[in-house]
Short mmCIF file of C-alpha atoms in Angstrom, two decimals:
data_model
loop_
_atom_site.label_atom_id
_atom_site.label_comp_id
_atom_site.label_asym_id
_atom_site.label_seq_id
_atom_site.Cartn_x
_atom_site.Cartn_y
_atom_site.Cartn_z
CA UNK A 1 86.85 97.60 107.11
CA UNK A 2 88.20 93.49 106.52
CA UNK A 3 86.35 90.76 105.59
CA UNK A 4 85.31 89.07 108.78
CA UNK A 5 85.49 85.54 107.02
CA UNK A 6 89.59 86.50 106.06
CA UNK A 7 90.16 87.13 109.63
CA UNK A 8 88.71 84.51 110.62
CA UNK A 9 90.87 81.96 108.56
CA UNK A 10 93.86 83.90 109.49
CA UNK A 11 93.26 83.16 113.17
CA UNK A 12 92.02 79.73 112.33
CA UNK A 13 94.96 78.71 109.55
CA UNK A 14 97.51 80.85 111.92
CA UNK A 15 96.79 78.97 114.82
CA UNK A 16 97.34 75.43 113.41
CA UNK A 17 100.62 76.56 112.15
CA UNK A 18 101.15 78.06 115.40
CA UNK A 19 100.23 74.37 117.00
CA UNK A 20 102.47 72.61 114.22
CA UNK A 21 105.37 74.81 114.64
CA UNK A 22 105.99 74.62 118.56
CA UNK A 23 105.39 70.87 117.89
CA UNK A 24 107.88 71.25 114.84
CA UNK A 25 110.58 73.47 116.68
CA UNK A 26 110.04 70.55 120.48
CA UNK A 27 111.27 68.15 117.78
CA UNK A 28 113.83 69.50 116.28
CA UNK A 29 115.31 71.07 119.89
CA UNK A 30 115.12 67.08 121.31
CA UNK A 31 117.24 66.20 117.62
CA UNK A 32 119.83 68.73 118.71
CA UNK A 33 119.67 67.62 122.22
CA UNK A 34 120.35 64.31 121.54
CA UNK A 35 123.17 65.06 118.99
CA UNK A 36 125.09 67.38 120.84
CA UNK A 37 125.50 64.43 123.11
CA UNK A 38 126.00 61.78 121.05
CA UNK A 39 128.46 63.38 118.29
CA UNK A 40 131.18 65.92 119.15
CA UNK A 41 131.11 69.34 118.39
CA UNK A 42 133.54 69.44 115.75
CA UNK A 43 131.03 66.82 113.91
CA UNK A 44 127.89 68.44 114.25
CA UNK A 45 129.92 71.41 113.06
CA UNK A 46 130.72 69.23 109.43
CA UNK A 47 127.34 68.44 108.99
CA UNK A 48 126.27 71.57 109.65
CA UNK A 49 128.62 73.13 106.90
CA UNK A 50 127.38 70.28 104.76
CA UNK A 51 123.72 71.09 105.21
CA UNK A 52 123.95 74.68 104.16
CA UNK A 53 125.74 74.35 101.65
CA UNK A 54 122.99 71.60 100.19
CA UNK A 55 120.48 74.27 101.46
CA UNK A 56 122.22 77.25 99.26
CA UNK A 57 122.65 75.36 96.24
CA UNK A 58 118.70 74.12 96.46
CA UNK A 59 117.66 77.80 97.00
CA UNK A 60 119.72 78.52 93.72
CA UNK A 61 118.66 75.95 91.26
CA UNK A 62 114.78 75.32 92.61
CA UNK A 63 113.76 78.79 90.71
CA UNK A 64 111.85 79.49 93.51
CA UNK A 65 109.31 78.50 91.65
CA UNK A 66 107.23 77.58 94.66
CA UNK A 67 106.33 81.23 95.17
CA UNK A 68 104.90 81.62 91.68
CA UNK A 69 102.37 78.71 92.20
CA UNK A 70 101.45 79.94 95.43
CA UNK A 71 100.91 83.40 93.70
CA UNK A 72 98.93 81.90 90.48
CA UNK A 73 96.89 78.97 91.95
CA UNK A 74 95.49 81.06 94.48
CA UNK A 75 94.51 83.53 91.76
CA UNK A 76 92.79 80.72 89.93
CA UNK A 77 90.86 78.62 92.28
CA UNK A 78 89.15 81.92 93.20
CA UNK A 79 87.95 82.49 89.57
CA UNK A 80 87.12 78.85 88.99
CA UNK A 81 90.00 78.40 86.70
CA UNK A 82 91.04 74.92 87.65
CA UNK A 83 92.37 73.44 84.71
CA UNK A 84 94.93 77.20 84.90
CA UNK A 85 95.78 75.94 88.41
CA UNK A 86 96.44 72.61 87.26
CA UNK A 87 98.99 73.85 84.41
CA UNK A 88 100.65 76.41 86.90
CA UNK A 89 101.61 73.11 88.92
CA UNK A 90 102.68 70.27 87.04
CA UNK A 91 104.48 73.14 84.40
CA UNK A 92 106.21 74.10 88.13
CA UNK A 93 107.31 70.47 89.44
CA UNK A 94 108.33 69.62 85.89
CA UNK A 95 110.67 72.81 85.39
CA UNK A 96 111.71 73.32 89.57
CA UNK A 97 112.56 69.21 89.01
CA UNK A 98 114.89 69.55 86.20
CA UNK A 99 116.67 72.42 87.43
CA UNK A 100 117.75 70.73 91.10
CA UNK A 101 118.90 67.56 89.13
CA UNK A 102 121.41 70.34 87.34
CA UNK A 103 122.05 71.27 90.64
CA UNK A 104 122.52 68.04 92.72
CA UNK A 105 125.43 67.28 89.29
CA UNK A 106 126.91 70.40 89.60
CA UNK A 107 127.45 69.27 93.80
CA UNK A 108 128.73 65.93 93.21
CA UNK A 109 131.46 68.08 90.74
CA UNK A 110 131.93 70.45 93.19
CA UNK A 111 132.67 68.43 96.49
CA UNK A 112 136.26 68.46 96.08
CA UNK A 113 137.08 71.94 95.89
CA UNK A 114 134.24 72.59 98.86
CA UNK A 115 136.51 70.23 100.65
CA UNK A 116 139.11 71.53 100.12
CA UNK A 117 138.65 75.23 100.48
CA UNK A 118 137.47 74.59 103.43
CA UNK A 119 140.13 72.79 105.24
CA UNK A 120 136.92 70.15 105.84
CA UNK A 121 138.36 66.49 104.15
CA UNK A 122 134.78 64.97 105.84
CA UNK A 123 132.51 67.54 103.31
CA UNK A 124 133.15 66.01 100.45
CA UNK A 125 131.34 62.37 101.13
CA UNK A 126 128.81 64.38 103.56
CA UNK A 127 128.16 66.73 99.64
CA UNK A 128 128.29 63.16 97.56
CA UNK A 129 125.78 61.80 99.96
CA UNK A 130 123.28 64.89 100.52
CA UNK A 131 123.49 65.81 96.67
CA UNK A 132 120.02 63.57 96.18
CA UNK A 133 118.06 65.47 98.63
CA UNK A 134 118.03 68.88 95.68
CA UNK A 135 115.29 67.41 93.78
CA UNK A 136 113.28 66.06 97.28
CA UNK A 137 113.60 69.72 98.30
CA UNK A 138 112.11 70.82 95.25
CA UNK A 139 109.43 68.86 94.85
CA UNK A 140 108.48 69.26 98.41
CA UNK A 141 108.70 73.11 98.74
CA UNK A 142 106.16 72.80 95.21
CA UNK A 143 103.46 70.60 98.13
CA UNK A 144 103.74 73.12 100.90
CA UNK A 145 102.96 75.95 98.57
CA UNK A 146 99.59 73.83 97.66
CA UNK A 147 99.02 73.83 101.13
CA UNK A 148 99.40 77.39 101.85
CA UNK A 149 97.19 77.72 98.12
CA UNK A 150 94.44 76.41 99.14
CA UNK A 151 94.42 77.55 102.68
CA UNK A 152 94.56 74.55 104.40
CA UNK A 153 97.54 74.47 106.44
CA UNK A 154 97.03 71.68 108.70
CA UNK A 155 98.92 69.49 105.48
CA UNK A 156 101.78 71.32 105.65
CA UNK A 157 101.85 70.72 110.06
CA UNK A 158 101.01 67.20 109.55
CA UNK A 159 104.12 67.04 106.92
CA UNK A 160 106.80 69.43 107.40
CA UNK A 161 106.28 69.99 111.09
CA UNK A 162 105.84 66.47 112.51
CA UNK A 163 106.52 63.55 110.07
CA UNK A 164 109.77 64.67 108.87
CA UNK A 165 111.47 65.93 112.17
CA UNK A 166 110.71 62.81 113.65
CA UNK A 167 111.73 61.09 111.29
CA UNK A 168 114.50 62.69 111.27
CA UNK A 169 115.00 61.66 115.17
CA UNK A 170 114.26 57.94 114.59
CA UNK A 171 116.20 57.35 111.25
CA UNK A 172 118.91 59.19 112.87
CA UNK A 173 118.67 57.25 116.17
CA UNK A 174 118.93 54.58 114.50
CA UNK A 175 121.33 54.68 112.10
CA UNK A 176 124.18 56.10 114.99
CA UNK A 177 124.11 52.78 116.63
CA UNK A 178 124.81 51.07 113.16
CA UNK A 179 127.20 53.57 110.87
CA UNK A 180 129.94 56.35 111.66
CA UNK A 181 128.11 58.94 113.25
CA UNK A 182 128.64 61.48 110.59
CA UNK A 183 127.08 59.08 107.93
CA UNK A 184 124.16 58.86 109.98
CA UNK A 185 123.14 62.10 110.66
CA UNK A 186 122.89 62.19 106.48
CA UNK A 187 121.24 59.00 106.71
CA UNK A 188 118.23 60.35 109.09
CA UNK A 189 118.21 63.53 107.17
CA UNK A 190 117.71 61.75 103.66
CA UNK A 191 115.53 58.93 104.72
CA UNK A 192 113.09 61.26 106.43
CA UNK A 193 113.61 63.84 103.80
CA UNK A 194 112.40 60.67 101.52
CA UNK A 195 108.97 59.56 103.77
CA UNK A 196 107.86 63.17 103.59
CA UNK A 197 107.43 63.95 99.94
CA UNK A 198 106.00 60.41 99.81
CA UNK A 199 103.06 61.64 102.17
CA UNK A 200 103.02 65.22 101.17
CA UNK A 201 102.45 63.38 97.66
CA UNK A 202 99.36 61.42 98.99
CA UNK A 203 97.99 64.65 100.73
CA UNK A 204 97.94 66.56 97.67
CA UNK A 205 96.23 64.00 95.90
CA UNK A 206 93.19 64.18 97.90
CA UNK A 207 93.45 67.88 98.40
CA UNK A 208 93.08 69.56 95.33
CA UNK A 209 90.99 66.21 92.98
CA UNK A 210 89.07 69.44 91.74
CA UNK A 211 92.48 70.18 90.39
CA UNK A 212 93.71 67.92 89.81
CA UNK A 213 90.29 66.03 88.22
CA UNK A 214 90.30 69.19 85.89
CA UNK A 215 91.75 69.94 82.27
CA UNK A 216 94.65 71.46 81.94
CA UNK A 217 94.54 74.73 80.00
CA UNK A 218 97.49 76.33 78.88
CA UNK A 219 99.66 78.20 81.20
CA UNK A 220 103.41 79.26 79.59
CA UNK A 221 106.47 78.59 81.27
CA UNK A 222 106.84 82.33 80.42
CA UNK A 223 104.54 83.62 83.06
CA UNK A 224 105.87 81.46 85.60
CA UNK A 225 109.03 82.36 85.29
CA UNK A 226 108.01 85.88 84.56
CA UNK A 227 106.85 86.40 88.32
CA UNK A 228 109.31 84.04 89.64
CA UNK A 229 112.50 85.46 87.79
CA UNK A 230 112.70 88.53 90.67
CA UNK A 231 112.73 85.90 93.50
CA UNK A 232 114.86 83.41 91.55
CA UNK A 233 117.67 85.71 92.07
CA UNK A 234 116.21 86.77 95.19
CA UNK A 235 115.66 83.32 95.96
CA UNK A 236 119.79 82.78 95.41
CA UNK A 237 120.56 85.80 97.83
CA UNK A 238 117.74 84.56 100.55
CA UNK A 239 119.37 81.79 100.11
CA UNK A 240 122.67 83.38 100.92
CA UNK A 241 121.49 85.29 103.54
CA UNK A 242 120.19 81.86 105.05
CA UNK A 243 123.78 80.72 105.07
CA UNK A 244 126.62 83.53 105.17
CA UNK A 245 127.11 83.26 108.81
CA UNK A 246 128.10 79.76 108.64
CA UNK A 247 130.08 80.17 105.36
CA UNK A 248 131.88 83.19 106.87
CA UNK A 249 132.68 81.44 110.39
CA UNK A 250 133.36 78.17 108.49
CA UNK A 251 136.20 80.20 106.67
CA UNK A 252 136.91 82.75 109.69
CA UNK A 253 136.71 79.73 112.79
CA UNK A 254 136.81 76.94 113.48
CA UNK A 255 134.63 73.83 112.74
CA UNK A 256 133.14 73.63 116.39
CA UNK A 257 131.99 77.52 116.04
CA UNK A 258 129.83 76.57 113.25
CA UNK A 259 128.37 74.11 115.31
CA UNK A 260 128.11 76.61 118.40
CA UNK A 261 126.78 78.96 116.23
CA UNK A 262 123.76 77.14 114.58
CA UNK A 263 122.68 75.53 117.91
CA UNK A 264 122.87 79.44 119.39
CA UNK A 265 120.95 80.35 116.26
CA UNK A 266 118.13 77.38 116.36
CA UNK A 267 117.62 78.43 119.89
CA UNK A 268 116.85 81.98 118.71
CA UNK A 269 115.08 80.93 115.59
CA UNK A 270 111.96 79.11 117.67
CA UNK A 271 110.65 82.42 118.07
CA UNK A 272 110.00 82.43 113.69
CA UNK A 273 107.63 79.86 115.07
CA UNK A 274 105.56 82.95 116.01
CA UNK A 275 106.02 85.18 112.66
CA UNK A 276 105.88 82.23 110.01
CA UNK A 277 102.37 80.77 112.03
CA UNK A 278 100.60 84.05 110.40
CA UNK A 279 102.94 84.07 107.33
CA UNK A 280 101.86 81.50 104.78
CA UNK A 281 98.23 82.42 105.43
CA UNK A 282 98.72 86.55 104.81
CA UNK A 283 100.33 85.88 101.01
CA UNK A 284 97.20 84.60 99.60
CA UNK A 285 94.51 86.61 101.06
CA UNK A 286 97.40 89.91 100.17
CA UNK A 287 96.82 87.74 96.33
CA UNK A 288 93.42 88.04 96.62
CA UNK A 289 93.11 91.57 97.62
CA UNK A 290 96.20 93.08 95.81
CA UNK A 291 94.19 96.01 94.59
CA UNK A 292 92.08 97.43 97.24
CA UNK A 293 95.30 99.24 99.28
CA UNK A 294 92.90 99.72 102.46
CA UNK A 295 92.20 96.34 102.93
CA UNK A 296 96.29 95.47 102.61
CA UNK A 297 97.21 97.81 105.12
CA UNK A 298 93.83 96.60 107.14
CA UNK A 299 95.42 92.74 107.06
CA UNK A 300 98.68 94.12 106.94
CA UNK A 301 98.73 96.22 110.66
CA UNK A 302 96.41 93.08 112.00
CA UNK A 303 99.10 90.67 110.94
CA UNK A 304 101.79 92.73 112.62
CA UNK A 305 100.02 93.32 115.91
CA UNK A 306 99.41 89.44 116.10
CA UNK A 307 102.91 88.56 115.42
CA UNK A 308 104.00 91.22 117.66
CA UNK A 309 101.89 89.98 120.54
CA UNK A 310 102.86 86.74 120.10
CA UNK A 311 106.56 86.81 119.96
CA UNK A 312 107.06 89.74 123.05
CA UNK A 313 107.18 86.59 125.93
CA UNK A 314 109.27 84.16 124.56
CA UNK A 315 111.78 87.03 122.74
CA UNK A 316 111.92 88.98 126.18
CA UNK A 317 112.81 85.52 128.16
CA UNK A 318 115.76 85.03 125.80
CA UNK A 319 116.63 87.97 125.63
CA UNK A 320 117.19 88.27 128.93
CA UNK A 321 118.70 84.49 129.53
CA UNK A 322 120.23 83.01 126.67
CA UNK A 323 122.95 80.59 128.61
CA UNK A 324 120.50 79.61 130.71
CA UNK A 325 118.69 78.01 128.40
CA UNK A 326 121.48 76.57 126.41
CA UNK A 327 123.14 74.99 129.47
CA UNK A 328 119.66 73.36 130.09
CA UNK A 329 118.20 72.25 126.08
CA UNK A 330 122.26 71.85 125.15
CA UNK A 331 125.40 71.11 127.47
CA UNK A 332 127.90 74.01 128.79
CA UNK A 333 130.06 74.25 126.10
CA UNK A 334 127.12 75.92 124.07
CA UNK A 335 126.15 78.15 127.03
CA UNK A 336 129.07 80.45 125.36
CA UNK A 337 127.00 81.63 122.46
CA UNK A 338 124.29 83.43 125.11
CA UNK A 339 125.30 86.96 123.17
CA UNK A 340 124.60 85.35 119.63
CA UNK A 341 120.81 84.07 121.01
CA UNK A 342 120.56 87.43 122.61
CA UNK A 343 121.03 89.44 119.04
CA UNK A 344 119.39 86.94 117.23
CA UNK A 345 115.99 87.66 119.20
CA UNK A 346 116.32 91.35 119.09
CA UNK A 347 116.28 91.15 115.66
CA UNK A 348 113.40 88.94 114.98
CA UNK A 349 111.89 91.04 117.40
CA UNK A 350 112.48 93.91 115.29
CA UNK A 351 111.43 92.18 112.06
CA UNK A 352 108.21 91.46 113.80
CA UNK A 353 107.50 94.81 115.04
CA UNK A 354 108.13 96.07 110.65
CA UNK A 355 105.59 93.85 109.56
CA UNK A 356 105.27 90.94 107.13
CA UNK A 357 106.64 93.30 103.67
CA UNK A 358 108.32 90.57 101.93
CA UNK A 359 105.47 88.56 101.64
CA UNK A 360 103.15 91.63 101.11
CA UNK A 361 105.12 92.21 98.50
CA UNK A 362 105.33 89.28 96.90
CA UNK A 363 101.12 89.12 96.96
CA UNK A 364 101.64 92.84 95.44
CA UNK A 365 103.37 91.40 92.74
CA UNK A 366 105.93 93.76 93.71
CA UNK A 367 108.82 91.14 93.10
CA UNK A 368 111.52 93.46 91.83
CA UNK A 369 111.65 95.91 95.10
CA UNK A 370 111.78 91.92 96.80
CA UNK A 371 114.68 90.92 94.90
CA UNK A 372 116.29 94.46 95.59
CA UNK A 373 115.94 94.49 99.19
CA UNK A 374 117.30 90.98 99.44
CA UNK A 375 120.29 92.28 97.12
CA UNK A 376 120.84 95.07 99.49
CA UNK A 377 120.71 92.34 102.68
CA UNK A 378 123.25 89.79 101.48
CA UNK A 379 125.46 92.91 100.53
CA UNK A 380 125.28 93.81 104.29
CA UNK A 381 125.78 90.72 105.78
CA UNK A 382 128.36 89.64 103.50
CA UNK A 383 130.56 93.57 104.18
CA UNK A 384 129.97 93.41 107.67
CA UNK A 385 130.78 89.28 108.54
CA UNK A 386 133.98 90.47 106.59
CA UNK A 387 134.23 92.99 109.48
CA UNK A 388 132.93 91.30 112.69
CA UNK A 389 134.03 88.30 112.59
CA UNK A 390 137.31 88.38 112.52
CA UNK A 391 136.88 91.00 115.36
CA UNK A 392 134.08 89.12 117.87
CA UNK A 393 133.60 85.91 116.04
CA UNK A 394 130.78 84.44 116.25
CA UNK A 395 129.02 87.78 118.17
CA UNK A 396 129.95 89.31 114.70
CA UNK A 397 128.01 87.48 112.39
CA UNK A 398 125.19 87.38 114.43
CA UNK A 399 125.48 91.58 114.87
CA UNK A 400 126.03 91.84 110.69
CA UNK A 401 122.43 89.68 110.75
CA UNK A 402 120.51 91.97 112.56
CA UNK A 403 122.47 95.11 110.96
CA UNK A 404 121.42 93.43 107.37
CA UNK A 405 117.99 92.26 107.82
CA UNK A 406 116.57 95.57 109.51
CA UNK A 407 118.10 97.69 107.36
CA UNK A 408 116.35 95.80 104.13
CA UNK A 409 113.38 95.45 106.10
CA UNK A 410 112.70 98.95 106.88
CA UNK A 411 113.50 99.35 103.17
CA UNK A 412 111.10 97.19 101.95
CA UNK A 413 108.72 98.70 104.77
CA UNK A 414 109.08 102.20 103.10
CA UNK A 415 108.13 100.67 99.35
CA UNK A 416 104.94 99.68 100.37
CA UNK A 417 104.65 103.14 102.20
CA UNK A 418 105.58 105.21 99.00
CA UNK A 419 103.40 102.66 95.94
CA UNK A 420 100.51 101.88 98.78
CA UNK A 421 99.70 103.99 101.75
CA UNK A 422 101.37 100.70 103.56
CA UNK A 423 102.68 101.05 107.49
CA UNK A 424 102.02 99.27 110.69
CA UNK A 425 102.72 101.83 113.13
CA UNK A 426 99.15 102.45 114.67
CA UNK A 427 98.30 104.02 118.52
CA UNK A 428 97.68 100.18 120.02
CA UNK A 429 101.00 98.95 117.95
CA UNK A 430 102.58 101.99 120.31
CA UNK A 431 100.62 100.47 123.75
CA UNK A 432 101.81 96.99 122.83
CA UNK A 433 105.23 98.30 122.94
CA UNK A 434 105.47 100.18 126.43
CA UNK A 435 103.75 97.10 127.36
CA UNK A 436 107.17 95.05 126.06
CA UNK A 437 109.29 97.74 127.83
CA UNK A 438 107.57 96.95 131.27
CA UNK A 439 107.65 93.64 130.75
CA UNK A 440 111.41 93.83 129.70
CA UNK A 441 112.12 95.95 133.17
CA UNK A 442 110.51 93.41 135.26
CA UNK A 443 112.39 90.63 133.94
CA UNK A 444 115.49 92.33 134.29
CA UNK A 445 114.55 92.69 138.27
CA UNK A 446 113.99 89.33 138.53
CA UNK A 447 117.17 87.24 136.95
CA UNK A 448 119.21 89.96 138.98
CA UNK A 449 117.42 87.91 141.71
CA UNK A 450 117.19 84.34 141.13
CA UNK A 451 119.70 82.06 138.79
CA UNK A 452 120.11 78.43 137.03
CA UNK A 453 116.81 76.30 136.73
CA UNK A 454 114.91 78.10 138.60
CA UNK A 455 114.67 81.33 136.32
CA UNK A 456 114.72 78.73 133.73
CA UNK A 457 111.15 77.76 135.17
CA UNK A 458 109.94 80.64 136.58
CA UNK A 459 110.98 83.84 133.48
CA UNK A 460 108.71 82.81 131.53
CA UNK A 461 105.68 82.51 133.39
CA UNK A 462 106.79 86.17 134.95
CA UNK A 463 107.18 87.83 131.57
CA UNK A 464 103.80 85.90 130.60
CA UNK A 465 101.89 87.16 133.32
CA UNK A 466 103.24 90.53 133.11
CA UNK A 467 102.63 90.98 129.56
CA UNK A 468 99.22 90.27 129.71
CA UNK A 469 98.97 92.64 132.75
CA UNK A 470 100.47 95.66 131.53
CA UNK A 471 97.88 94.80 127.56
CA UNK A 472 94.99 94.61 129.83
CA UNK A 473 96.26 98.27 131.68
CA UNK A 474 96.83 99.41 128.38
CA UNK A 475 93.57 98.35 126.57
CA UNK A 476 95.67 97.01 124.00
CA UNK A 477 93.01 94.35 122.71
CA UNK A 478 90.52 95.26 119.84
CA UNK A 479 87.25 94.11 119.30
CA UNK A 480 87.69 92.04 116.64
CA UNK A 481 90.66 90.18 119.22
CA UNK A 482 87.37 90.06 121.48
CA UNK A 483 85.01 88.44 118.76
CA UNK A 484 87.85 85.65 118.26
CA UNK A 485 88.64 84.70 122.14
CA UNK A 486 84.08 84.92 122.22
CA UNK A 487 84.71 81.96 119.44
CA UNK A 488 87.52 80.12 120.65
CA UNK A 489 85.89 80.19 124.21
CA UNK A 490 82.54 78.48 122.64
CA UNK A 491 84.38 75.53 121.14
CA UNK A 492 86.34 74.86 124.23
CA UNK A 493 83.68 75.22 126.58
CA UNK A 494 85.12 77.58 129.31
CA UNK A 495 85.47 81.32 128.73
CA UNK A 496 89.38 81.39 129.05
CA UNK A 497 90.00 83.71 126.12
CA UNK A 498 87.83 86.51 126.83
CA UNK A 499 88.76 86.51 130.24
CA UNK A 500 92.55 87.06 129.57
CA UNK A 501 91.98 89.60 126.76
CA UNK A 502 89.16 91.63 128.39
#
């Protein structure tokens, strides 16, 4: 069960994305470390609030067309219908660009009201300037969907993971010495995005020449919208989920708390690289095997266990010593957000254990369930924020996000099990969980003995070593993983991977 070439593709493209995500997070961390030392927490909070409004608006107005492209193009390519794939791509770009331009106009019109609502006078000029990014973000997301569709994720890595964050650092620092601090942040954001879109277009032209050179076949806008319309609303909802904490904190608390929460969220979100590295390649494979339940369950379980194997060591590290890393990477004033990092890290660990239910539902075509689940998460998150933030501050926002996300994801896996018989639990998964608890116990003992910089340096090494030893003792690695390790070692020239998981 499980086509060997597909497994190798998941491992190869997932590895490429993981490498790119690590570089991306290093660059993003470098950006935050530099910015939090150059500007005040209040200014960073204002920039965070402005970009949150822009990203929310973009998700609302781009109609989630990229998800439709990522669904239809793999199907057309598999059936050698390149003309249909071309039509899907160009109609998607036309539709997405039109709606995001309308969104930009609305941002400009509503900027004074939003500035008054959040009681931030500088927010108005920030929104005026950032409004130009909505169409650019829409086009860029479509380009990324094409890279996913052709299962060539190196171009996503080059553009999204390396070029854009590196450009943001370089241009922001240059502008900081020329312009006012908030304007410099905005300028770096805009210039890096423009450059990334141009380079992405160059890669697109070279990587899908068969599609671009084909004669376009009739594909209606209706087919795109029919698939996308539940995702349009779920996209709006997920945009709300992604930004609702910042909006609520900005309403109930000072803008400095928005900046503190965003820094803590950024630290916890480093764990996302271990989830997203496999998520991108998963949906096209689901779309190709959407009628074979046994294959769908095989790949679902495979992705879930690999996500767990990857995320456990860094998650435990952040759960045990969040304040140490906040102080080390940023400044002491951000260490107070340590509890936020712990809660959000637990959230991502639980989501990894549940599995990639959203991309699986989308790949099968159950987009209506994605919408329903997204709405449930947003409603719960909003209500819990209103309840918890006045009581617990930014910790309340993190608690609301954890509870809402886990409940929504559990509903998703229940839907997959009811309609397709898919569920993630296996014996090896239970062994991985047992290894995780043993590793956590050792980590807490270490954290009670040492502290500060020494703990920051030694804890990851101890966690990784202990977890690997526990996995080997519980015989948690499979024959497929040993086969992949053998392939890796044959390229490296040394039997390193085989030794680690034997």
